XYZ file of N, CA and C in Angstrom:
564
model
N -11.983 -27.915 -24.007
C -12.631 -26.871 -23.210
C -13.252 -27.436 -21.944
N -13.396 -28.744 -21.872
C -13.997 -29.341 -20.686
C -13.042 -29.316 -19.493
N -11.758 -29.098 -19.747
C -10.778 -29.115 -18.670
C -10.495 -27.690 -18.186
N -10.683 -27.488 -16.883
C -10.465 -26.170 -16.288
C -9.046 -25.640 -16.544
N -7.999 -26.453 -16.421
C -6.665 -25.911 -16.689
C -6.516 -25.351 -18.106
N -7.169 -25.971 -19.088
C -7.096 -25.443 -20.447
C -7.807 -24.096 -20.544
N -8.952 -23.972 -19.908
C -9.678 -22.694 -19.932
C -8.835 -21.596 -19.275
N -8.118 -21.944 -18.225
C -7.220 -20.961 -17.592
C -6.076 -20.608 -18.535
N -5.581 -21.588 -19.267
C -4.521 -21.319 -20.235
C -5.017 -20.377 -21.332
N -6.264 -20.542 -21.750
C -6.845 -19.652 -22.765
C -6.941 -18.232 -22.208
N -7.442 -18.097 -20.991
C -7.528 -16.761 -20.370
C -6.137 -16.150 -20.238
N -5.191 -16.954 -19.788
C -3.812 -16.496 -19.639
C -3.256 -15.998 -20.967
N -3.386 -16.805 -22.003
C -2.782 -16.455 -23.286
C -3.484 -15.254 -23.921
N -4.785 -15.142 -23.717
C -5.508 -13.970 -24.202
C -5.014 -12.694 -23.543
N -4.871 -12.732 -22.233
C -4.368 -11.561 -21.515
C -2.920 -11.254 -21.893
N -2.133 -12.298 -22.066
C -0.749 -12.091 -22.472
C -0.685 -11.462 -23.865
N -1.572 -11.895 -24.755
C -1.654 -11.286 -26.081
C -2.046 -9.822 -26.000
N -2.935 -9.509 -25.060
C -3.350 -8.126 -24.871
C -2.129 -7.262 -24.523
N -1.360 -7.700 -23.568
C -0.189 -6.925 -23.151
C 0.869 -6.898 -24.257
N 1.135 -8.042 -24.843
C 2.190 -8.120 -25.857
C 1.890 -7.319 -27.102
N 0.700 -7.499 -27.648
C 0.338 -6.769 -28.868
C 0.199 -5.274 -28.574
N -0.339 -4.939 -27.404
C -0.455 -3.529 -27.038
C 0.898 -2.853 -26.960
N 1.855 -3.552 -26.390
C 3.198 -2.986 -26.288
C 3.834 -2.838 -27.666
N 3.803 -3.886 -28.448
C 4.416 -3.841 -29.784
C 3.738 -2.784 -30.655
N 2.431 -2.671 -30.529
C 1.694 -1.720 -31.359
C 1.972 -0.264 -31.027
N 2.168 0.042 -29.747
C 2.297 1.431 -29.336
C 3.702 1.850 -28.914
N 4.628 0.920 -28.787
C 5.963 1.250 -28.302
C 6.731 2.225 -29.199
N 6.723 2.078 -30.527
C 7.441 3.064 -31.343
C 6.918 4.497 -31.134
N 5.606 4.637 -31.055
C 5.013 5.958 -30.824
C 5.400 6.481 -29.447
N 5.394 5.602 -28.457
C 5.780 5.991 -27.100
C 7.215 6.514 -27.076
N 8.129 5.767 -27.684
C 9.521 6.210 -27.722
C 9.658 7.542 -28.468
N 8.953 7.654 -29.569
C 9.036 8.883 -30.363
C 8.557 10.085 -29.541
N 7.426 9.941 -28.900
C 6.853 11.070 -28.174
C 7.551 11.327 -26.841
N 7.818 10.290 -26.091
C 8.365 10.456 -24.734
C 9.810 10.956 -24.747
N 10.588 10.470 -25.712
C 12.010 10.793 -25.727
C 12.418 11.632 -26.936
N 11.410 12.181 -27.626
C 11.620 13.082 -28.747
C 12.541 12.482 -29.811
N 12.256 11.245 -30.176
C 13.001 10.561 -31.225
C 12.286 10.745 -32.553
N 12.991 10.494 -33.627
C 12.331 10.444 -34.930
C 11.462 9.182 -34.956
N 10.590 9.094 -35.924
C 9.773 7.887 -36.031
C 10.656 6.670 -36.266
N 11.685 6.820 -37.102
C 12.619 5.720 -37.338
C 13.374 5.343 -36.073
N 13.805 6.339 -35.317
C 14.508 6.077 -34.069
C 13.614 5.403 -33.038
N 12.374 5.837 -32.981
C 11.419 5.200 -32.067
C 11.173 3.755 -32.446
N 10.997 3.513 -33.736
C 10.759 2.149 -34.213
C 11.956 1.247 -34.008
N 13.143 1.768 -34.282
C 14.360 0.973 -34.103
C 14.574 0.611 -32.634
N 14.428 1.585 -31.746
C 14.596 1.297 -30.318
C 13.529 0.342 -29.809
N 12.333 0.467 -30.318
C 11.248 -0.412 -29.879
C 11.492 -1.857 -30.301
N 11.957 -2.058 -31.510
C 12.080 -3.431 -32.005
C 13.416 -4.076 -31.683
N 14.498 -3.343 -31.790
C 15.823 -3.946 -31.591
C 16.008 -4.446 -30.166
N 15.693 -3.614 -29.194
C 15.905 -4.008 -27.792
C 14.923 -5.088 -27.362
N 13.689 -4.978 -27.806
C 12.684 -5.987 -27.457
C 13.038 -7.335 -28.079
N 13.422 -7.319 -29.339
C 13.760 -8.572 -30.023
C 15.025 -9.201 -29.453
N 16.026 -8.380 -29.174
C 17.254 -8.910 -28.586
C 17.004 -9.579 -27.242
N 16.254 -8.905 -26.388
C 15.894 -9.506 -25.108
C 15.047 -10.748 -25.296
N 14.155 -10.708 -26.292
C 13.264 -11.837 -26.545
C 13.988 -13.093 -26.979
N 14.973 -12.948 -27.868
C 15.742 -14.109 -28.327
C 16.458 -14.757 -27.146
N 17.105 -13.929 -26.351
C 17.800 -14.459 -25.171
C 16.806 -15.081 -24.195
N 15.634 -14.473 -24.053
C 14.623 -14.965 -23.118
C 14.061 -16.319 -23.486
N 13.851 -16.554 -24.770
C 13.342 -17.859 -25.204
C 14.355 -18.951 -24.854
N 15.609 -18.670 -25.139
C 16.645 -19.668 -24.847
C 16.826 -19.862 -23.344
N 16.897 -18.768 -22.607
C 17.090 -18.859 -21.162
C 15.881 -19.484 -20.478
N 14.679 -19.072 -20.865
C 13.460 -19.622 -20.266
C 13.315 -21.113 -20.511
N 13.692 -21.556 -21.697
C 13.651 -22.990 -21.991
C 14.671 -23.757 -21.179
N 15.880 -23.221 -21.093
C 16.942 -23.899 -20.351
C 16.616 -23.982 -18.862
N 16.109 -22.885 -18.304
C 15.743 -22.894 -16.879
C 14.659 -23.924 -16.615
N 13.614 -23.906 -17.434
C 12.505 -24.849 -17.219
C 12.951 -26.294 -17.402
N 13.786 -26.551 -18.399
C 14.277 -27.919 -18.610
C 15.081 -28.398 -17.408
N 15.968 -27.562 -16.921
C 16.798 -27.938 -15.777
C 15.949 -28.121 -14.518
N 15.076 -27.156 -14.263
C 14.256 -27.174 -13.056
C 13.245 -28.318 -13.073
N 12.791 -28.703 -14.264
C 11.773 -29.761 -14.358
C 12.305 -31.119 -13.896
N 13.603 -31.245 -13.771
C 14.180 -32.494 -13.256
C 13.838 -32.704 -11.793
N 13.595 -31.603 -11.074
C 13.283 -31.708 -9.646
C 11.890 -31.195 -9.296
N 11.244 -30.498 -10.232
C 9.923 -29.940 -9.949
C 9.028 -30.135 -11.169
N 7.976 -30.952 -11.050
C 7.112 -31.215 -12.209
C 6.342 -29.984 -12.690
N 6.258 -28.935 -11.878
C 5.551 -27.707 -12.279
C 6.483 -26.652 -12.859
N 7.735 -27.001 -13.080
C 8.731 -26.019 -13.518
C 8.340 -25.315 -14.803
N 7.688 -26.012 -15.721
C 7.332 -25.397 -17.002
C 6.196 -24.385 -16.854
N 5.479 -24.463 -15.752
C 4.459 -23.460 -15.429
C 5.070 -22.350 -14.582
N 5.892 -22.726 -13.620
C 6.452 -21.752 -12.696
C 7.485 -20.834 -13.350
N 8.272 -21.349 -14.275
C 9.297 -20.516 -14.925
C 8.671 -19.315 -15.627
N 7.678 -19.506 -16.500
C 7.086 -18.320 -17.124
C 6.295 -17.463 -16.143
N 5.674 -18.073 -15.131
C 4.925 -17.284 -14.152
C 5.859 -16.333 -13.409
N 6.985 -16.844 -12.967
C 7.961 -15.989 -12.294
C 8.545 -14.965 -13.272
N 8.784 -15.395 -14.510
C 9.277 -14.470 -15.532
C 8.321 -13.314 -15.765
N 7.027 -13.579 -15.737
C 6.054 -12.513 -15.959
C 6.041 -11.517 -14.809
N 6.310 -11.978 -13.603
C 6.410 -11.047 -12.471
C 7.565 -10.073 -12.690
N 8.675 -10.581 -13.179
C 9.825 -9.716 -13.476
C 9.513 -8.842 -14.700
N 8.836 -9.400 -15.690
C 8.477 -8.634 -16.889
C 7.585 -7.447 -16.528
N 6.692 -7.635 -15.563
C 5.833 -6.534 -15.117
C 6.683 -5.397 -14.552
N 7.720 -5.744 -13.818
C 8.625 -4.713 -13.292
C 9.348 -4.003 -14.438
N 9.691 -4.740 -15.484
C 10.324 -4.125 -16.648
C 9.408 -3.116 -17.325
N 8.132 -3.462 -17.460
C 7.175 -2.533 -18.067
C 6.969 -1.322 -17.162
N 6.961 -1.543 -15.857
C 6.850 -0.421 -14.921
C 8.031 0.538 -15.106
N 9.228 -0.007 -15.239
C 10.405 0.829 -15.509
C 10.230 1.613 -16.806
N 9.793 0.919 -17.839
C 9.606 1.533 -19.145
C 8.583 2.666 -19.083
N 7.464 2.407 -18.435
C 6.356 3.362 -18.420
C 6.658 4.605 -17.595
N 7.548 4.489 -16.625
C 7.818 5.619 -15.743
C 9.173 6.275 -15.988
N 9.924 5.760 -16.941
C 11.275 6.274 -17.205
C 11.233 7.696 -17.741
N 12.200 8.473 -17.285
C 12.365 9.821 -17.824
C 13.622 9.910 -18.681
N 14.392 8.843 -18.703
C 15.606 8.786 -19.518
C 15.533 7.567 -20.426
N 15.929 7.737 -21.674
C 15.861 6.652 -22.651
C 16.612 5.392 -22.210
N 17.819 5.483 -21.653
C 18.504 4.249 -21.237
C 17.737 3.453 -20.177
N 17.032 4.136 -19.298
C 16.233 3.439 -18.283
C 15.051 2.736 -18.950
N 14.413 3.406 -19.893
C 13.302 2.796 -20.628
C 13.781 1.574 -21.404
N 14.948 1.684 -22.019
C 15.495 0.558 -22.778
C 15.815 -0.599 -21.836
N 16.368 -0.310 -20.673
C 16.652 -1.372 -19.693
C 15.364 -2.089 -19.295
N 14.315 -1.318 -19.049
C 13.026 -1.929 -18.718
C 12.502 -2.788 -19.851
N 12.677 -2.319 -21.079
C 12.223 -3.071 -22.250
C 13.000 -4.372 -22.406
N 14.303 -4.327 -22.193
C 15.119 -5.544 -22.290
C 14.707 -6.538 -21.201
N 14.490 -6.042 -19.989
C 14.042 -6.921 -18.896
C 12.716 -7.575 -19.275
N 11.798 -6.775 -19.790
C 10.507 -7.324 -20.227
C 10.705 -8.375 -21.315
N 11.449 -8.019 -22.368
C 11.644 -8.941 -23.488
C 12.281 -10.243 -23.055
N 13.263 -10.143 -22.180
C 13.957 -11.328 -21.689
C 13.025 -12.244 -20.906
N 12.323 -11.706 -19.929
C 11.552 -12.551 -19.015
C 10.150 -12.879 -19.510
N 9.550 -12.021 -20.303
C 8.224 -12.337 -20.860
C 8.320 -13.533 -21.806
N 9.452 -13.660 -22.473
C 9.612 -14.741 -23.438
C 9.907 -16.093 -22.810
N 10.009 -16.143 -21.498
C 10.026 -17.452 -20.823
C 8.741 -18.198 -21.177
N 7.672 -17.438 -21.395
C 6.388 -18.047 -21.764
C 6.459 -18.691 -23.135
N 7.076 -18.024 -24.094
C 7.133 -18.572 -25.449
C 7.868 -19.907 -25.485
N 8.883 -20.039 -24.644
C 9.633 -21.294 -24.603
C 8.844 -22.418 -23.945
N 7.843 -22.068 -23.155
C 7.164 -23.076 -22.341
C 5.674 -23.248 -22.630
N 5.117 -22.476 -23.552
C 3.668 -22.571 -23.762
C 3.243 -23.927 -24.300
N 3.962 -24.475 -25.257
C 3.578 -25.797 -25.763
C 3.762 -26.867 -24.680
N 4.860 -26.864 -23.926
C 4.939 -27.837 -22.834
C 3.804 -27.674 -21.811
N 3.398 -26.434 -21.541
C 2.263 -26.222 -20.629
C 1.005 -26.813 -21.242
N 0.798 -26.565 -22.517
C -0.371 -27.119 -23.194
C -0.361 -28.637 -23.120
N 0.809 -29.240 -23.248
C 0.918 -30.697 -23.150
C 0.540 -31.195 -21.761
N 0.706 -30.351 -20.755
C 0.328 -30.731 -19.392
C -1.182 -30.638 -19.161
N -1.861 -29.761 -19.911
C -3.272 -29.486 -19.604
C -4.252 -29.919 -20.682
N -3.785 -30.381 -21.822
C -4.701 -30.737 -22.910
C -4.480 -32.178 -23.345
N -5.546 -32.807 -23.721
C -5.506 -34.151 -24.272
C -4.630 -34.140 -25.527
N -3.798 -35.135 -25.690
C -2.857 -35.209 -26.820
C -3.578 -35.118 -28.167
N -4.818 -35.579 -28.237
C -5.554 -35.541 -29.500
C -5.894 -34.131 -29.949
N -5.871 -33.171 -29.035
C -6.330 -31.815 -29.355
C -5.268 -30.736 -29.156
N -4.023 -31.117 -29.029
C -2.984 -30.125 -28.728
C -2.772 -29.125 -29.863
N -2.746 -29.574 -31.091
C -2.549 -28.639 -32.205
C -3.724 -27.673 -32.315
N -4.930 -28.197 -32.178
C -6.115 -27.339 -32.201
C -6.089 -26.384 -31.017
N -5.723 -26.895 -29.864
C -5.633 -26.060 -28.664
C -4.636 -24.933 -28.836
N -3.478 -25.239 -29.408
C -2.457 -24.211 -29.604
C -2.927 -23.174 -30.618
N -3.584 -23.631 -31.648
C -4.146 -22.699 -32.625
C -5.180 -21.788 -31.995
N -6.017 -22.364 -31.134
C -7.036 -21.559 -30.464
C -6.391 -20.546 -29.523
N -5.352 -20.964 -28.793
C -4.639 -20.030 -27.916
C -4.111 -18.843 -28.714
N -3.503 -19.105 -29.856
C -2.971 -18.030 -30.688
C -4.074 -17.146 -31.251
N -5.186 -17.749 -31.639
C -6.317 -16.969 -32.139
C -6.797 -15.991 -31.076
N -7.005 -16.495 -29.873
C -7.488 -15.637 -28.785
C -6.493 -14.518 -28.499
N -5.199 -14.853 -28.436
C -4.180 -13.842 -28.152
C -4.174 -12.745 -29.212
N -4.298 -13.119 -30.475
C -4.279 -12.128 -31.551
C -5.527 -11.253 -31.545
N -6.675 -11.851 -31.345
C -7.919 -11.072 -31.332
C -7.937 -10.104 -30.155
N -7.634 -10.614 -28.969
C -7.639 -9.762 -27.783
C -6.544 -8.698 -27.892
N -5.387 -9.078 -28.421
C -4.310 -8.113 -28.609
C -4.702 -7.001 -29.560
N -5.364 -7.354 -30.646
C -5.833 -6.339 -31.584
C -6.831 -5.388 -30.954
N -7.694 -5.930 -30.117
C -8.662 -5.080 -29.407
C -7.926 -4.101 -28.485
N -6.874 -4.590 -27.815
C -6.144 -3.714 -26.898
C -5.389 -2.617 -27.652
N -4.900 -2.909 -28.844
C -4.277 -1.856 -29.654
C -5.313 -0.784 -29.969
N -6.519 -1.201 -30.312
C -7.603 -0.252 -30.565
C -7.925 0.555 -29.306
N -8.000 -0.134 -28.162
C -8.285 0.546 -26.897
C -7.205 1.590 -26.602
N -5.947 1.233 -26.872
C -4.867 2.201 -26.685
C -5.089 3.452 -27.510
N -5.518 3.283 -28.748
C -5.814 4.439 -29.598
C -6.983 5.250 -29.069
N -8.018 4.564 -28.604
C -9.171 5.266 -28.040
C -8.767 6.048 -26.788
N -7.899 5.466 -25.974
C -7.430 6.176 -24.777
C -6.596 7.391 -25.157
N -5.774 7.242 -26.185
C -4.986 8.403 -26.662
C -5.916 9.497 -27.173
N -6.971 9.115 -27.877
C -7.948 10.099 -28.353
C -8.630 10.813 -27.191
N -8.722 10.128 -26.057
C -9.323 10.711 -24.857
C -8.271 11.423 -23.992
N -7.098 11.676 -24.583
C -5.986 12.380 -23.915
C -5.400 11.620 -22.736
N -5.451 10.306 -22.804
C -4.779 9.468 -21.812
C -3.506 8.961 -22.469
N -2.381 9.207 -21.834
C -1.085 8.914 -22.425
C -0.760 7.433 -22.483
N 0.229 7.127 -23.291
C 0.666 5.740 -23.445
C 1.288 5.185 -22.167
N 1.828 6.055 -21.319
C 2.350 5.570 -20.038
C 1.248 4.859 -19.257
N 0.051 5.405 -19.277
C -1.068 4.777 -18.571
C -1.444 3.438 -19.210
N -1.394 3.392 -20.531
C -1.676 2.135 -21.238
C -0.649 1.079 -20.834
N 0.622 1.472 -20.756
C 1.674 0.540 -20.377
C 1.582 0.168 -18.898
N 1.207 1.117 -18.047
C 1.043 0.795 -16.626
C -0.055 -0.256 -16.436
N -1.106 -0.173 -17.243
C -2.156 -1.191 -17.175
C -1.590 -2.563 -17.527
N -0.602 -2.580 -18.402
C 0.020 -3.852 -18.788
C 0.725 -4.517 -17.614
N 1.243 -3.734 -16.682
C 1.890 -4.361 -15.522
C 0.871 -5.183 -14.752
N -0.315 -4.639 -14.572
C -1.375 -5.389 -13.895
C -1.809 -6.607 -14.692
N -1.882 -6.460 -16.007
C -2.258 -7.589 -16.863
C -1.222 -8.702 -16.751
N 0.065 -8.345 -16.770
C 1.118 -9.358 -16.660
C 1.072 -10.064 -15.303
N 0.791 -9.327 -14.250
C 0.682 -9.961 -12.922
C -0.537 -10.876 -12.858
N -1.622 -10.477 -13.499
C -2.798 -11.355 -13.581
C -2.464 -12.623 -14.366
N -1.704 -12.471 -15.438
C -1.252 -13.642 -16.205
C -0.451 -14.583 -15.319
N 0.456 -14.029 -14.534
C 1.272 -14.858 -13.632
C 0.380 -15.594 -12.633
N -0.614 -14.895 -12.096
C -1.528 -15.539 -11.135
C -2.287 -16.677 -11.792
N -2.718 -16.484 -13.039
C -3.412 -17.561 -13.749
C -2.496 -18.771 -13.938
N -1.242 -18.522 -14.276
C -0.312 -19.627 -14.432
C -0.078 -20.346 -13.102
N 0.130 -19.580 -12.051
C 0.342 -20.205 -10.743
C -0.841 -21.090 -10.348
N -2.048 -20.744 -10.846
C -3.251 -21.510 -10.468
C -3.449 -22.766 -11.279
N -2.701 -22.944 -12.354
C -2.861 -24.136 -13.200
C -2.196 -25.324 -12.506
N -2.971 -26.379 -12.360
C -2.459 -27.615 -11.741
C -2.408 -28.701 -12.784
């Protein structure tokens, strides 16, 4: 915690958990309500497209960062930061779509590029944390992401109770993802 880059990584991962858990928690309901799907159809569309994009994103994000790191020592930070900028656009597509295929395209874009972070978070941690504390640091990052993410799922429910739609909750995620990217860009 004495190192500023680690504290930024904690803030980054907490915010990323907020967006990620909020999306996973509310996406089936969003699909069901927005596109008049059954609950099963909403759940299937929410998980299948997100997971498919995510698997490809982990592999692609790792490969890009590995290749780029040969010429740029910040590649493992820049790859997920740039990916999050694209992921924010995917969530914007999802949140504003009036047709299911457009929403699914936005979700796949998000899943693909947001997961550049999953492929690179441990390498980023290795850049900013003392080797003696990396496992503890990674555990703490996950703890913060889960706690903050759970709070955001609750906030989403409170906003729905206040008659604020899930589109607004998802639109807020675009700003959160861009803030995450800015935090990553600031890590030296």
